[in-house]
Structures are given as structure tokens and as C-alpha cells.
XYZ file of C-alpha atoms in Angstrom:
727
model
C -2.928 -4.195 -25.536
C -0.097 -6.222 -26.138
C 3.056 -5.688 -24.243
C 6.732 -5.944 -26.008
C 9.482 -4.532 -24.702
C 13.688 -5.064 -25.117
C 13.768 -3.930 -21.954
C 12.259 -3.127 -18.631
C 13.057 0.725 -18.224
C 10.995 3.653 -16.502
C 9.404 4.171 -19.548
C 7.607 0.812 -20.143
C 6.863 0.371 -16.701
C 5.455 3.618 -16.249
C 3.473 3.134 -19.578
C 2.547 -0.363 -19.669
C -1.101 -1.039 -19.411
C -2.494 -1.403 -16.078
C -5.954 -3.820 -15.756
C -8.348 -3.612 -13.140
C -9.926 -7.296 -11.317
C -11.885 -9.453 -13.691
C -15.636 -9.978 -13.101
C -17.303 -12.722 -14.316
C -21.152 -12.634 -15.427
C -23.699 -15.072 -13.762
C -23.396 -17.678 -15.957
C -19.167 -17.618 -16.428
C -18.708 -17.250 -19.877
C -17.637 -13.838 -19.607
C -15.810 -11.395 -17.594
C -15.449 -7.664 -17.858
C -12.423 -5.546 -16.778
C -10.954 -2.098 -17.342
C -7.569 -1.380 -18.432
C -6.017 2.452 -18.538
C -2.840 2.894 -20.510
C -0.495 5.855 -20.858
C 1.257 7.206 -23.744
C 4.572 9.413 -23.619
C 4.075 10.565 -26.893
C 0.634 12.174 -26.836
C 0.873 12.692 -23.217
C -2.372 11.450 -22.689
C -3.970 8.638 -20.978
C -6.718 6.091 -22.296
C -9.029 4.067 -20.688
C -10.976 1.024 -22.290
C -13.476 -1.309 -20.881
C -12.543 -5.205 -22.109
C -14.824 -8.081 -22.361
C -12.584 -11.466 -22.143
C -14.464 -14.434 -23.655
C -14.341 -17.469 -21.292
C -17.193 -19.446 -22.888
C -20.138 -17.668 -24.371
C -22.460 -14.236 -23.472
C -24.290 -12.225 -21.182
C -25.661 -8.854 -20.463
C -22.939 -6.775 -18.535
C -23.044 -3.180 -16.666
C -20.228 -1.321 -17.914
C -19.699 2.381 -16.123
C -18.666 5.575 -17.797
C -18.230 9.251 -16.806
C -20.663 11.734 -17.884
C -20.804 15.293 -18.109
C -20.352 17.788 -15.087
C -19.325 14.999 -12.967
C -22.196 12.703 -13.403
C -22.081 9.016 -13.997
C -24.298 7.229 -16.473
C -25.600 3.743 -15.935
C -24.342 1.893 -19.351
C -26.051 -1.644 -20.685
C -24.358 -3.643 -22.992
C -26.427 -6.464 -24.896
C -24.707 -9.645 -25.046
C -23.677 -11.219 -27.250
C -23.097 -8.059 -29.171
C -21.555 -5.838 -26.358
C -20.893 -2.889 -28.861
C -24.821 -2.617 -28.677
C -25.182 -0.150 -25.677
C -28.054 2.042 -23.782
C -28.192 4.336 -20.750
C -30.417 3.119 -17.902
C -29.870 6.103 -16.145
C -28.044 9.222 -15.014
C -26.409 9.624 -11.412
C -25.683 13.139 -10.344
C -22.188 12.908 -8.807
C -18.827 10.493 -9.740
C -19.336 6.957 -8.278
C -17.732 3.987 -7.218
C -17.549 0.417 -6.123
C -20.738 -0.145 -7.735
C -22.869 -3.689 -6.964
C -25.825 -5.322 -8.742
C -28.012 -8.588 -7.113
C -30.196 -10.089 -9.516
C -33.967 -10.501 -8.399
C -36.143 -12.822 -8.152
C -39.209 -10.729 -9.847
C -36.733 -9.932 -13.016
C -35.295 -6.376 -11.495
C -31.898 -5.534 -10.700
C -31.072 -4.145 -7.178
C -28.252 -1.543 -7.734
C -25.722 -0.343 -5.027
C -22.658 2.092 -5.128
C -20.576 4.694 -3.219
C -20.648 8.453 -3.574
C -19.881 11.375 -1.533
C -22.655 12.915 0.812
C -23.179 16.585 2.209
C -24.195 17.033 5.942
C -27.991 16.826 5.012
C -27.844 13.781 2.973
C -27.896 14.895 -0.629
C -25.526 13.755 -3.054
C -22.456 15.638 -3.471
C -21.273 16.476 -7.452
C -17.617 18.857 -6.668
C -18.291 19.802 -10.663
C -21.666 21.531 -10.003
C -21.232 22.498 -6.449
C -20.965 26.140 -5.668
C -17.617 27.698 -5.647
C -17.236 29.496 -2.162
C -15.646 33.196 -1.713
C -13.499 31.957 1.023
C -10.884 29.472 1.552
C -10.876 29.239 4.923
C -11.629 26.160 6.660
C -12.623 26.229 10.512
C -12.354 22.854 12.663
C -13.142 21.941 16.330
C -11.777 18.092 15.787
C -8.558 16.248 14.308
C -7.526 15.474 11.753
C -7.414 18.489 9.515
C -6.157 16.662 6.689
C -6.199 12.880 5.737
C -3.461 11.439 3.416
C -3.895 13.565 0.764
C -6.790 15.778 1.372
C -8.216 18.503 3.484
C -11.371 16.746 5.697
C -14.498 18.038 4.715
C -18.064 18.038 5.803
C -18.884 15.541 2.934
C -18.608 11.771 3.712
C -18.668 8.650 2.050
C -22.241 6.967 1.569
C -23.817 3.735 0.594
C -26.400 4.809 -1.987
C -29.014 1.947 -3.383
C -32.005 1.917 -6.221
C -33.569 -0.838 -8.199
C -33.008 -1.726 -12.333
C -36.196 -2.217 -13.471
C -37.083 -4.128 -16.300
C -39.303 -2.954 -18.926
C -40.205 -4.285 -22.490
C -37.494 -4.483 -25.077
C -37.093 -2.194 -27.894
C -38.110 -3.684 -31.464
C -35.207 -4.442 -32.244
C -34.175 -6.460 -29.281
C -35.023 -9.605 -27.461
C -33.945 -8.813 -23.835
C -35.849 -6.695 -21.843
C -34.657 -2.897 -21.190
C -33.404 -1.860 -18.001
C -34.603 1.373 -16.133
C -32.814 3.083 -13.092
C -35.062 4.158 -10.174
C -34.390 7.039 -7.760
C -31.777 6.681 -5.601
C -31.712 6.415 -2.025
C -29.018 7.030 0.714
C -28.366 4.009 3.204
C -27.339 6.330 6.045
C -28.930 9.522 5.742
C -29.533 10.741 9.289
C -27.054 8.107 11.144
C -23.952 9.700 11.668
C -22.189 6.584 9.865
C -19.387 7.109 7.181
C -18.555 3.696 4.987
C -17.004 3.198 3.156
C -14.188 3.757 5.988
C -11.572 6.533 4.625
C -8.993 6.615 2.933
C -9.198 3.347 1.090
C -12.465 1.520 1.703
C -14.063 0.874 -1.619
C -15.933 -1.983 -2.630
C -15.193 -4.713 0.660
C -16.891 -2.401 2.753
C -20.305 -3.541 2.450
C -22.620 -6.246 0.153
C -25.592 -6.765 -0.953
C -28.325 -8.996 -1.034
C -31.763 -9.647 -2.281
C -33.614 -7.854 0.980
C -30.808 -5.985 2.510
C -27.264 -4.237 2.872
C -24.757 -5.171 5.281
C -21.214 -2.662 5.934
C -18.741 -1.850 8.482
C -18.440 1.861 9.260
C -16.588 4.214 11.494
C -18.917 6.355 13.546
C -17.272 10.538 12.727
C -17.843 11.668 16.586
C -14.870 9.255 17.484
C -11.747 11.019 15.492
C -9.693 8.964 12.601
C -6.709 10.574 14.208
C -6.571 9.102 17.542
C -9.035 5.560 17.399
C -9.167 2.396 14.939
C -12.914 1.421 16.081
C -15.618 0.378 13.374
C -18.633 -2.007 13.621
C -20.424 -4.337 11.240
C -23.996 -2.932 10.624
C -27.006 -4.289 8.519
C -29.777 -2.780 7.174
C -33.244 -4.551 5.815
C -34.727 -3.070 2.577
C -37.815 -4.994 1.390
C -37.485 -2.520 -1.508
C -35.284 -1.320 -3.422
C -37.140 1.682 -4.772
C -38.039 2.727 -1.194
C -36.344 3.942 2.256
C -34.922 1.064 4.082
C -36.994 -0.701 6.808
C -34.892 0.626 9.715
C -31.940 2.657 10.761
C -28.418 0.632 10.664
C -28.498 -1.926 13.668
C -25.388 -2.650 15.048
C -23.080 -5.729 15.771
C -21.756 -5.354 18.936
C -19.097 -7.788 20.189
C -17.452 -7.831 23.669
C -14.026 -6.999 24.461
C -13.357 -6.684 20.705
C -12.828 -2.702 19.796
C -11.055 -2.517 16.786
C -11.413 -2.225 13.190
C -13.529 -4.276 10.951
C -13.677 -5.276 7.567
C -14.972 -7.666 4.584
C -18.647 -7.871 5.601
C -20.357 -10.608 3.265
C -23.904 -12.361 2.889
C -24.176 -15.996 2.743
C -25.096 -16.549 -0.822
C -28.723 -17.406 0.403
C -28.898 -13.741 2.317
C -29.985 -15.676 5.775
C -25.934 -15.521 7.139
C -23.055 -13.036 6.853
C -19.213 -13.137 7.952
C -17.327 -9.994 8.632
C -13.602 -9.537 10.147
C -12.650 -7.689 13.009
C -9.535 -6.571 15.433
C -9.505 -6.176 18.988
C -7.491 -3.096 19.788
C -8.741 0.035 18.804
C -5.811 2.370 17.808
C -3.672 -0.500 16.501
C -3.743 -0.910 12.702
C -2.304 -4.090 12.491
C -3.714 -6.322 15.006
C -4.754 -9.869 13.947
C -8.243 -9.888 12.066
C -10.061 -12.413 13.517
C -13.422 -13.698 11.686
C -16.988 -13.613 12.942
C -19.871 -15.295 11.860
C -23.718 -14.567 12.131
C -26.142 -17.508 11.492
C -29.005 -15.033 10.915
C -28.864 -11.935 10.044
C -32.116 -10.405 11.720
C -30.300 -11.817 15.067
C -27.356 -9.194 15.177
C -27.141 -10.544 19.133
C -26.214 -13.771 18.158
C -21.841 -13.053 16.583
C -20.030 -16.393 16.809
C -15.891 -15.899 16.678
C -14.188 -18.981 14.615
C -10.604 -20.343 15.601
C -10.905 -19.479 18.871
C -7.805 -20.245 21.399
C -7.732 -20.563 25.284
C -5.237 -17.598 25.692
C -7.525 -15.312 23.146
C -5.040 -14.662 20.645
C -6.942 -17.039 18.250
C -5.542 -20.055 17.088
C -4.791 -19.698 13.307
C -1.096 -17.990 12.835
C -2.119 -15.857 9.701
C -4.334 -12.541 9.554
C -6.949 -12.890 6.817
C -7.688 -9.635 4.644
C -10.714 -10.412 3.402
C -13.672 -13.220 3.326
C -16.102 -15.053 0.318
C -18.711 -17.422 1.630
C -18.878 -21.014 -0.627
C -21.905 -21.151 -2.784
C -23.396 -23.878 -0.241
C -23.514 -21.801 2.523
C -21.677 -24.233 4.640
C -17.955 -22.865 4.250
C -16.059 -19.579 3.639
C -12.928 -18.549 1.695
C -10.333 -16.439 3.143
C -7.619 -14.444 1.896
C -4.431 -14.202 4.065
C -0.732 -13.500 3.586
C 1.999 -16.036 4.731
C 5.646 -15.155 4.252
C 5.209 -12.792 1.395
C 2.525 -14.214 -0.578
C -1.154 -13.981 -0.350
C -3.122 -17.494 -0.818
C -6.184 -18.886 -0.546
C -7.907 -21.054 2.530
C -11.271 -22.819 3.336
C -12.887 -23.120 6.500
C -16.259 -24.710 7.730
C -18.694 -22.439 9.047
C -18.975 -23.369 12.438
C -22.327 -24.808 13.975
C -21.298 -26.258 17.125
C -18.939 -25.499 20.506
C -16.475 -27.656 18.755
C -16.495 -26.391 15.146
C -15.011 -22.741 16.409
C -11.870 -23.928 16.774
C -11.098 -25.910 13.636
C -8.575 -24.270 11.468
C -9.116 -23.534 7.622
C -7.191 -25.813 5.116
C -4.695 -23.908 2.242
C -6.491 -24.451 -1.191
C -3.761 -22.860 -3.043
C 0.098 -22.476 -3.043
C 0.493 -19.695 -5.626
C -1.117 -17.208 -7.505
C -1.304 -14.318 -4.945
C -4.518 -12.971 -4.388
C -5.600 -9.784 -5.175
C -9.343 -9.889 -6.066
C -11.816 -13.208 -6.474
C -15.301 -13.545 -7.316
C -17.246 -16.781 -7.849
C -17.250 -18.020 -11.638
C -21.016 -18.331 -12.270
C -23.762 -18.117 -9.567
C -23.823 -21.977 -10.014
C -20.021 -22.939 -9.321
C -17.676 -22.534 -6.810
C -14.682 -22.323 -8.782
C -13.242 -18.758 -8.702
C -12.177 -16.123 -10.844
C -9.418 -14.714 -9.632
C -7.588 -11.532 -9.867
C -3.570 -11.586 -9.326
C 0.129 -10.439 -10.115
C 3.818 -11.028 -9.256
C 7.105 -9.271 -9.168
C 7.531 -10.521 -13.299
C 3.861 -9.991 -14.036
C 1.682 -7.037 -13.629
C -1.932 -8.893 -14.080
C -2.950 -12.429 -14.049
C -6.468 -13.877 -14.487
C -6.733 -17.420 -13.390
C -9.485 -19.627 -12.431
C -9.408 -21.591 -8.908
C -11.033 -25.073 -8.432
C -11.116 -25.412 -4.312
C -11.722 -29.117 -4.718
C -8.531 -30.032 -7.126
C -5.407 -30.847 -5.772
C -2.600 -28.132 -5.277
C -0.902 -29.271 -8.815
C -3.931 -28.687 -10.899
C -6.568 -26.400 -8.828
C -5.412 -22.849 -10.523
C -5.942 -22.303 -14.508
C -4.533 -19.416 -16.214
C -6.966 -17.693 -18.202
C -4.976 -14.570 -19.267
C -1.310 -12.998 -18.016
C -0.652 -9.634 -19.525
C 2.943 -10.172 -19.608
C 3.165 -13.542 -20.764
C 4.430 -13.948 -17.339
C 7.263 -11.465 -17.150
C 8.514 -12.501 -20.962
C 7.273 -9.308 -22.129
C 9.274 -7.466 -19.865
C 12.378 -9.389 -20.855
C 11.620 -10.794 -16.635
C 11.443 -14.324 -15.605
C 10.262 -16.028 -12.300
C 13.799 -17.485 -12.295
C 14.845 -14.390 -11.110
C 12.741 -14.568 -8.140
C 14.295 -16.116 -4.553
C 14.033 -15.053 -0.863
C 16.576 -16.172 1.972
C 16.154 -16.624 5.911
C 18.734 -15.223 8.237
C 19.074 -14.440 11.778
C 18.880 -11.614 13.952
C 19.185 -10.692 17.828
C 20.769 -13.088 20.319
C 19.390 -15.142 23.052
C 15.587 -14.792 23.528
C 15.538 -11.825 21.179
C 16.662 -14.314 18.458
C 14.552 -14.126 15.458
C 14.511 -15.645 11.692
C 14.024 -12.877 9.401
C 12.582 -13.536 5.518
C 13.376 -11.077 2.314
C 12.784 -11.289 -1.108
C 15.736 -11.218 -3.519
C 15.317 -10.232 -7.394
C 18.683 -10.921 -9.306
C 19.599 -9.066 -12.572
C 17.918 -10.847 -15.687
C 21.227 -11.577 -17.077
C 22.361 -12.980 -13.646
C 25.924 -14.877 -13.571
C 27.119 -16.277 -10.065
C 30.725 -15.686 -11.740
C 30.242 -12.133 -11.293
C 29.707 -9.749 -8.993
C 26.614 -7.221 -8.497
C 26.204 -4.039 -5.962
C 23.260 -4.224 -3.844
C 19.942 -2.413 -3.565
C 18.530 -2.868 -0.227
C 14.926 -1.800 -0.095
C 13.366 -1.086 2.891
C 9.779 -1.231 3.035
C 7.089 1.624 4.494
C 4.250 0.934 7.203
C 6.155 -0.496 8.827
C 3.696 -2.897 9.410
C 3.153 -3.600 6.009
C 5.395 -6.744 3.929
C 7.002 -6.848 0.761
C 5.211 -9.538 -1.427
C 5.203 -11.469 -4.743
C 3.137 -8.904 -5.825
C 3.455 -5.945 -8.683
C 4.467 -2.590 -7.969
C 4.319 0.766 -10.205
C 6.785 2.266 -8.092
C 8.940 0.464 -5.919
C 9.324 -2.221 -8.542
C 12.885 -4.690 -7.890
C 12.466 -5.406 -11.375
C 13.652 -2.097 -12.387
C 16.713 -2.028 -10.154
C 17.645 -5.761 -11.627
C 17.551 -4.366 -15.022
C 20.040 -1.661 -13.823
C 22.236 -4.880 -12.798
C 21.808 -4.509 -8.952
C 20.907 -7.760 -7.044
C 17.693 -6.498 -4.982
C 17.010 -7.356 -1.545
C 13.817 -6.923 0.400
C 13.563 -7.640 3.824
C 10.524 -8.086 6.017
C 11.834 -7.016 9.412
C 10.136 -7.428 12.657
C 6.736 -5.353 13.068
C 6.230 -6.699 9.051
C 2.627 -8.378 8.193
C 2.659 -12.292 7.364
C 4.876 -13.853 9.526
C 2.779 -14.295 12.314
C 0.875 -11.707 14.426
C 3.752 -12.056 17.722
C 6.509 -11.045 14.948
C 4.267 -8.091 14.025
C 3.672 -7.086 17.538
C 7.327 -6.880 18.430
C 7.936 -3.407 16.867
C 5.757 -2.532 19.720
C 8.248 -0.190 22.172
C 11.296 -1.173 19.353
C 10.039 1.593 16.719
C 13.710 2.097 15.740
C 15.018 -0.790 17.686
C 14.535 -4.514 16.484
C 13.583 -3.433 13.009
C 17.077 -1.651 12.415
C 18.857 -4.720 14.636
C 17.142 -7.003 12.050
C 17.917 -4.897 8.389
C 21.609 -4.644 9.950
C 21.586 -8.263 10.339
C 20.237 -9.113 7.031
C 23.198 -6.908 5.397
C 25.743 -8.624 7.401
C 24.070 -12.422 5.868
C 24.425 -10.307 2.648
C 27.980 -9.960 2.967
C 28.891 -13.337 4.364
C 26.915 -15.415 1.986
C 26.332 -14.094 -0.817
C 28.953 -13.700 -2.466
C 27.945 -12.311 -6.098
C 26.567 -9.486 -4.198
C 29.215 -6.497 -3.470
C 28.457 -4.873 -0.222
C 30.757 -2.122 -0.525
C 28.520 -0.843 -3.348
C 25.452 -0.775 -1.781
C 22.711 1.671 -1.912
C 19.640 1.665 0.920
C 16.292 2.822 -0.633
C 12.826 3.186 0.868
C 9.399 5.131 1.416
C 7.344 6.185 4.439
C 8.116 4.481 7.878
C 11.926 4.679 6.732
C 12.326 8.364 6.506
C 9.795 9.748 8.823
C 10.975 11.919 11.812
C 8.631 14.475 13.797
C 5.665 11.921 14.487
C 3.512 14.655 15.678
C 3.017 16.130 12.401
C 1.075 12.758 10.890
C -2.822 13.065 10.406
C -2.735 10.086 12.265
C -2.043 9.451 15.630
C -3.283 6.263 17.180
C -0.063 4.909 15.624
C 2.210 6.467 17.903
C 0.410 6.452 20.660
C -0.245 2.781 20.289
C 3.825 1.856 19.768
C 4.915 4.588 22.070
C 3.024 3.182 24.838
C 0.808 6.457 25.597
C 0.727 10.272 24.126
C 3.584 12.399 23.978
C 3.257 13.610 27.350
C 2.269 9.985 28.723
C 5.107 8.676 27.294
C 7.635 11.497 26.434
C 10.992 9.254 26.640
C 9.842 6.694 24.300
C 8.545 9.253 22.098
C 11.846 10.978 21.898
C 13.895 7.818 22.175
C 12.636 7.525 18.005
C 13.198 10.442 17.183
C 15.878 10.233 14.107
C 16.242 14.029 14.251
C 18.355 13.545 17.460
C 21.141 11.747 15.263
C 21.547 13.980 12.832
C 24.848 15.334 13.603
C 25.862 11.714 12.307
C 24.734 11.934 8.746
C 27.383 11.467 6.310
C 26.172 9.331 4.046
C 25.127 11.179 0.214
C 21.265 10.949 0.193
C 18.498 12.106 -2.358
C 15.336 12.994 -0.638
C 11.619 12.777 -2.090
C 8.773 14.288 -1.060
C 5.443 15.437 -2.063
C 3.697 18.508 -0.905
C 0.147 17.569 -0.488
C 1.631 14.807 1.595
C -0.440 14.615 4.829
C 0.478 11.345 6.292
C 4.220 12.454 6.613
C 4.407 15.907 6.170
C 6.484 18.189 3.183
C 8.053 20.094 5.933
C 9.926 16.983 7.166
C 11.468 15.950 4.004
C 12.653 19.887 3.245
C 13.988 19.733 7.233
C 16.372 16.432 6.048
C 17.498 18.326 3.113
C 18.196 21.721 4.769
C 20.231 19.304 7.439
C 22.050 17.590 4.506
C 23.086 20.911 2.655
C 23.806 22.947 6.102
C 26.485 19.751 6.634
C 27.965 19.893 3.386
C 26.773 16.118 2.227
C 25.984 15.253 -1.545
C 22.466 15.373 -0.921
C 19.335 16.425 -3.591
C 15.886 16.747 -3.152
C 12.905 15.737 -5.728
C 9.498 17.816 -4.831
C 6.081 17.020 -6.066
C 4.115 20.234 -5.541
C 0.959 18.972 -6.537
C 0.878 14.989 -5.059
C 0.495 13.150 -2.145
C 1.742 10.626 0.273
C 1.096 7.639 -2.694
C -0.288 8.554 -6.045
C 2.025 10.340 -8.492
C 0.814 9.678 -12.408
C 2.797 8.588 -15.004
C 4.454 11.538 -15.879
C 6.016 12.017 -12.167
C 6.678 8.523 -11.593
C 8.905 8.160 -14.771
C 10.452 11.330 -13.229
C 11.091 9.804 -10.094
C 12.301 6.785 -11.689
C 14.636 8.990 -13.544
C 16.142 10.869 -10.981
C 16.375 7.753 -8.691
C 18.212 5.927 -10.690
C 20.734 8.613 -12.136
C 21.195 9.823 -8.453
C 22.132 5.775 -7.307
C 24.295 4.774 -10.554
C 26.246 8.420 -10.829
C 26.603 9.269 -6.575
C 29.088 6.537 -6.173
C 30.134 6.414 -9.863
C 29.225 2.816 -10.358
C 27.683 4.030 -13.810
C 29.233 5.979 -16.620
C 27.614 9.431 -16.299
C 24.824 9.972 -18.847
C 21.764 12.204 -19.192
C 18.896 11.454 -17.215
C 16.852 10.644 -19.535
C 19.131 7.132 -20.909
C 18.439 6.053 -17.228
C 17.975 2.100 -17.806
C 20.772 0.480 -19.048
C 22.301 -2.651 -17.703
C 26.081 -2.145 -16.029
C 27.596 -5.394 -16.690
C 31.357 -5.062 -18.377
C 34.835 -5.778 -16.543
C 35.906 -2.365 -18.344
C 33.247 -0.133 -16.147
C 33.875 -2.580 -12.674
C 37.583 -1.649 -13.215
C 36.724 2.175 -13.844
C 34.598 2.267 -10.831
C 37.816 0.806 -9.021
C 40.188 3.423 -9.903
C 37.829 5.828 -9.550
C 36.817 4.586 -6.178
C 40.512 4.515 -5.581
C 41.464 7.937 -6.482
C 38.418 9.808 -4.001
C 39.608 7.738 -1.416
C 42.984 9.545 -1.450
C 41.950 12.821 -2.411
C 39.675 12.053 0.630
C 42.597 11.385 3.022
C 44.612 14.267 1.625
C 41.800 16.740 2.300
C 41.237 15.268 5.631
C 45.433 15.702 6.416
C 44.796 19.468 5.063
C 41.937 20.286 7.093
C 43.800 18.805 10.477
C 46.783 20.500 9.635
C 44.818 24.009 8.862
C 43.037 23.494 11.921
C 46.113 22.999 13.814
C 47.660 26.693 12.886
C 44.739 27.924 13.787
C 44.736 26.795 16.798
C 48.212 27.302 17.146
C 47.655 31.214 16.084
C 44.857 31.477 18.491
C 46.980 30.209 21.409
C 49.852 33.205 21.030
C 47.156 35.580 20.323
C 45.653 34.909 23.535
C 48.848 34.509 25.436
C 49.945 38.087 23.749
C 46.664 39.633 24.765
C 47.217 38.593 28.543
C 50.786 39.808 28.740
C 49.608 43.014 27.025
C 46.750 43.357 29.736
C 49.409 42.025 32.749
C 51.546 45.071 31.622
C 48.755 47.523 31.592
C 47.796 46.689 35.350
C 50.973 46.953 36.276
C 51.647 50.434 34.706
C 48.108 51.246 36.132
C 49.300 50.311 40.108
C 52.368 52.303 39.312
């Protein structure tokens, strides 16, 4: 799994190993993770499960896919993890598996799998195929992200791994899987919340399960509301003690997330937004001191103005091992950091703010190192490293809090990348009371020299309530463009997250206003303050929000209803004001359009419409279509094609590079000869354009003169004819 690449090309990026989060055992001696890699020689993917030896051994649960869509639960025996046995088989594809050791030596197990309307488990492989493909709908949405919405729903299932006698050659008890039970049967609830909800949407204790869920009777096209629920479970091999119990919150109507039990199972915490229909509202932390009393829910970090006293919006919660504090993971200025907060026990405590305990290693996932340690095994990445595992000690100082365990790309060195390529800038946008500071991440070429100038790749993020962070990406990876010789700049314009809720909220009623102003202000700053960037050779790139033209075609309507101040019939002028199709008559810039036909978030017809306009106006353009892919996921082969086409387009359309074959994408541009050739070519093209424009004007003038003469002759002829008739 060692990565060694002389040059960071699209092939290297697409085929490089991809690691999952690391999950430690209860003693903190080993961690298990999965890794996948792709071979462009064999055109095949390999998936493996690996154990990192931290300091010893312990039995570890691993999962593999069985026949006909079933899943085998496989137990590996420590210290020789190659010895395994199947504890049971689940008749469906499952995900988000969680385990909890019970006092009697057994293990509670929970996982996610699809359920049919009658509550039974759904298996796409064994389900009878319908004779008709027709689908009838009485509620929206018809499609969601990449799939048609069906009657089959996400559900949480649970069961018991019962300890039995060991085999003659073994010293440890053997586990056997009991029957599994649908926690949400007959409840009309859906959890995890689609399309992205997985393991962090529920949690498991010794005697219950807590989760967040949307009610399917409330359309996901128009609302974001979800709630925290708790189900007591006296025995994991029998039905729950009651139906899901809800935690009601007055005035809190938005999306909920990250439900988690305290280690002793007595308390719980979760995050929830205030506004229904606003997907980027601030997450507020709520604590339930006793899960058996859901009427008592405490909001932390309160403020007198109701906005919350803490500026960041946390994305995940983990309780400390002593049950007295929680760890929060929240983005701040493009970096996800770790914070610690004392759980409030008095009215004074609810206004206490968390303490930052890490300033590096942006966190993607975290687990306790062991069942008795407060240290965290964290999974992270950066703009130069695809995967890092490290141990975070909350009690240590900033300088010594993090200990690196494993870096997949050796802090970028295996890709020829370095953290020295990364920097940032701040610039001012707007004026007067609209004045605001805007942040942007910068990545320079690996062979950067301040004495040279470089073309600009200006990458504008989607969302728009999102932010470019110091994290790895397999598609919009700035290192790919930097390796081509570009200075890459990624502005986090108005509406971006991690800069305070006011900055995120400011895009409302300004969908195409303030963000556009920020992008222009950033470009002007680059032009005046970064002499090594040649803004006359610039390309703008970006996904999703930047290319959306017809908002009504999207699968989720609530972002537009909220941001435009109402539905299209209630706020027609606002919807109309932000419709980019009004300005296609001004298009002159060469454009590459990329779209997937299974993209239901930004329908394929929008990309096709843009391409048709470009072609009709005679603008140099190209379209790359993926008939079987969606809004986000392409796969390795398509990702390689994506990068190859994009790089050859931006390198070739302006003649910044010598034209070559598409499969040769990945070469850096550095020579003075190339720069001189580009300047000469640019001058020739400008001269040719002027001559063509002059010729068009002369031709137009001749045609107008001819038309006037013909009109004059016709009028004279008409007058003569009238005169003749009178005579």
C-alpha cells in the first residue's frame, strides 16, 4: 500500500489507495480500517481490511459482502487476525455497524439496512423484478440526488452476538448472531436521514438506541425538520420496550444530527438547528441529563439574543469518558478543529464556552483510543495528504497534543507535494456597512519561484453554504492544477460556512449578489497584490451552485424558498432576479460544461441547455457527459477522464501549453520559451480577431447600404405604379 509517484497526475490521484476511518479496539492496542485502490492496468478495484498494530491485540469484528446481496458478520481472533469465522449472515447489504459490550459477556450489534413498507428487510438482489418500470407519486420529491424515491426506507436494525463455548483449538468464546429486529417498524420514521446520513445518525448503549430521524410524512423536498428519538431496549434479542420516544424542543424546528450517549448510558447529547428549511443554520448543542426523562432538554452556550454565544457551528459530538464533558468538532476558517466543553449542570454553566484543544490535523472522524482512555484516535486529511491517523491527547498542550500514527502519503511527500505549497489570503469586499473580510486558500506549484509568473486557477466552491477546507479531495483537488503550473486560489465567499453564522446567513436574498462581489474583489486583490499570478491567463472552475440555472428543477426546493424569501409564486421577482439564463446573451468566454445524467440535484437538462446556448452563439465550447453517474460520485475511470478533459481544456483553449494528446495531461509548465510562444500566439489571435471584427463591420455596413437602396427602389416603383393607376 506504499505510494510512490514521481508526479502527481490524474492517474496517480484516481488510482491511489483510499483509507477509511480507523476504529480502535477497546484496549487501544489495534485499529481496523478498510482500504481500496484501483489499477488502470487491470481496470479493477481491490478492497482490503487492515489492522494497524498500536500496541498489542484484541478480537476485532470485520464485515464482508456475501452472496446475493447478503452480508456475513465475520469475527477475527487476536492476536492472529487471519483466523476468522462467520458469526451469522444478514440477508441484505448493511452499513454503519456498531457494537456494544454487555455485562453478561454478549455483544449488542446494530446496523443500517433498507426496510420495505411492511417493515421486513429489503434485498435488491433477491427482490422479484417488476414487469413494469412505471412509478407513481403523490408526494415530492420524485428523485433525490442520484435515485428515484421508492417505498423502501433506511432503517436501524439490532440484534445480539451471543457468546458460546470456544472451539477445541481456541481460547476465546465464539459469537453467534441472533435474529435481527427493525427498530423503526410501524413508526413511519426514516433513519439514517438520506442521502448522506450514516453511522453518526444513531448511537448504541447497553440498554437502548438513540437516533435522529425525519418523518416521511413531511416531504424532504420542502422541509429539513428532524428530531431526536430514544428507544429503551431491555434485551437485544427481543422487541423494544416501547415505540420511539421524541425529545420536543420549543422553537427549535430545524435539522438534527449527531445523537450520542454518555459512556454510562444515562445522558445523551445531540445537535439541532433552529430554522426549518434552512440547511446551513447554526447547529446548537442540546444535552439530556437523563434519557428516561426526555422532557428535560438543556441548550448549551445560550445567549441573550437567541443566536447562541459560540461562533462556530459544531458538526459532531463525543462525550468524555468521565461523563462530565463533551468534545465538539467544528470548522473555523476552513479547518475542522476539536474543542472541549463542560456539560452544564447549573443555569450558569449553560453560558460557558468550549475550549479549543487542537489547532492542526483537521478532524474527519474520531474514536476513544480505548474504553478507559480519554485520548482520541482521529482520522484526518489535508490538501497534501490523503489520509492521516493520529492520537489526540486533550490534556496536553497544543504543541504536544497530537501524535502521528500513520500518514498514507508521508505528509504529501509520496505525491511530490508539501505543506509549504499551502497558504491563505484575506481581502476586503463590499463597502460601507456592507464591507466584509473574505478568506481564500492558496496552493502554489511544487516548484514555485517568486521570480516567475503563473496562470491562475480560480476554483469556486458549490453549496453555496459550504467552504473549501484544508482537506483532501478526489475530484476538485487543487494539487492537480498546481502540478500543471497554476497558482490555485479557492475563495470562501459570502454564504460559506466556518466564518460565523452571520457570514453564512448573508447570502439570503443575495444568492447571486454578495458571493459574486466577493469573487470579483478576490480577483482584483490577486491582480494587485500577488505579482507572481498572471491574471490575464486565468480560468474559473467550480461545481454545482456555480453552474445552476433553473432552480425549480432541483430535487430539494427548501434552499430556494428560504433564500429567496418565499416560493416562486410568493417571491417571483427575487427568483427571477437570480436566474442566470437572463444573461446568456452576454456570454463570450470559452466554456467546458460537465454534467451527469443521473444528477437529480442539478438536472442534466441544465448543462445541456448551457451547451446549446454556447454552440448557438458560436462560442468555443465542449460538453463532457456521464450518462450513468450522479451529482457527486464518478468512479475511478470516469474521474480520470474528468481530469484529463478538464486539464486539456484549460491548458489548450488559451494555448498556454503546447497542444498534445489528452492522455499526456499532467505535465508542468515552466519554460520561458513556452511563455514567449504563448505571448506571440496571443498577439496573433488578438490581431486576427480585430481584422475579423473589422471585416464583419464592413460587411454589415455594405449589407445595410444595399438594403437601403433596395428599399428606396421599391418605394420609387410603388409611387410610379400609384401614379400610373390614377392616370
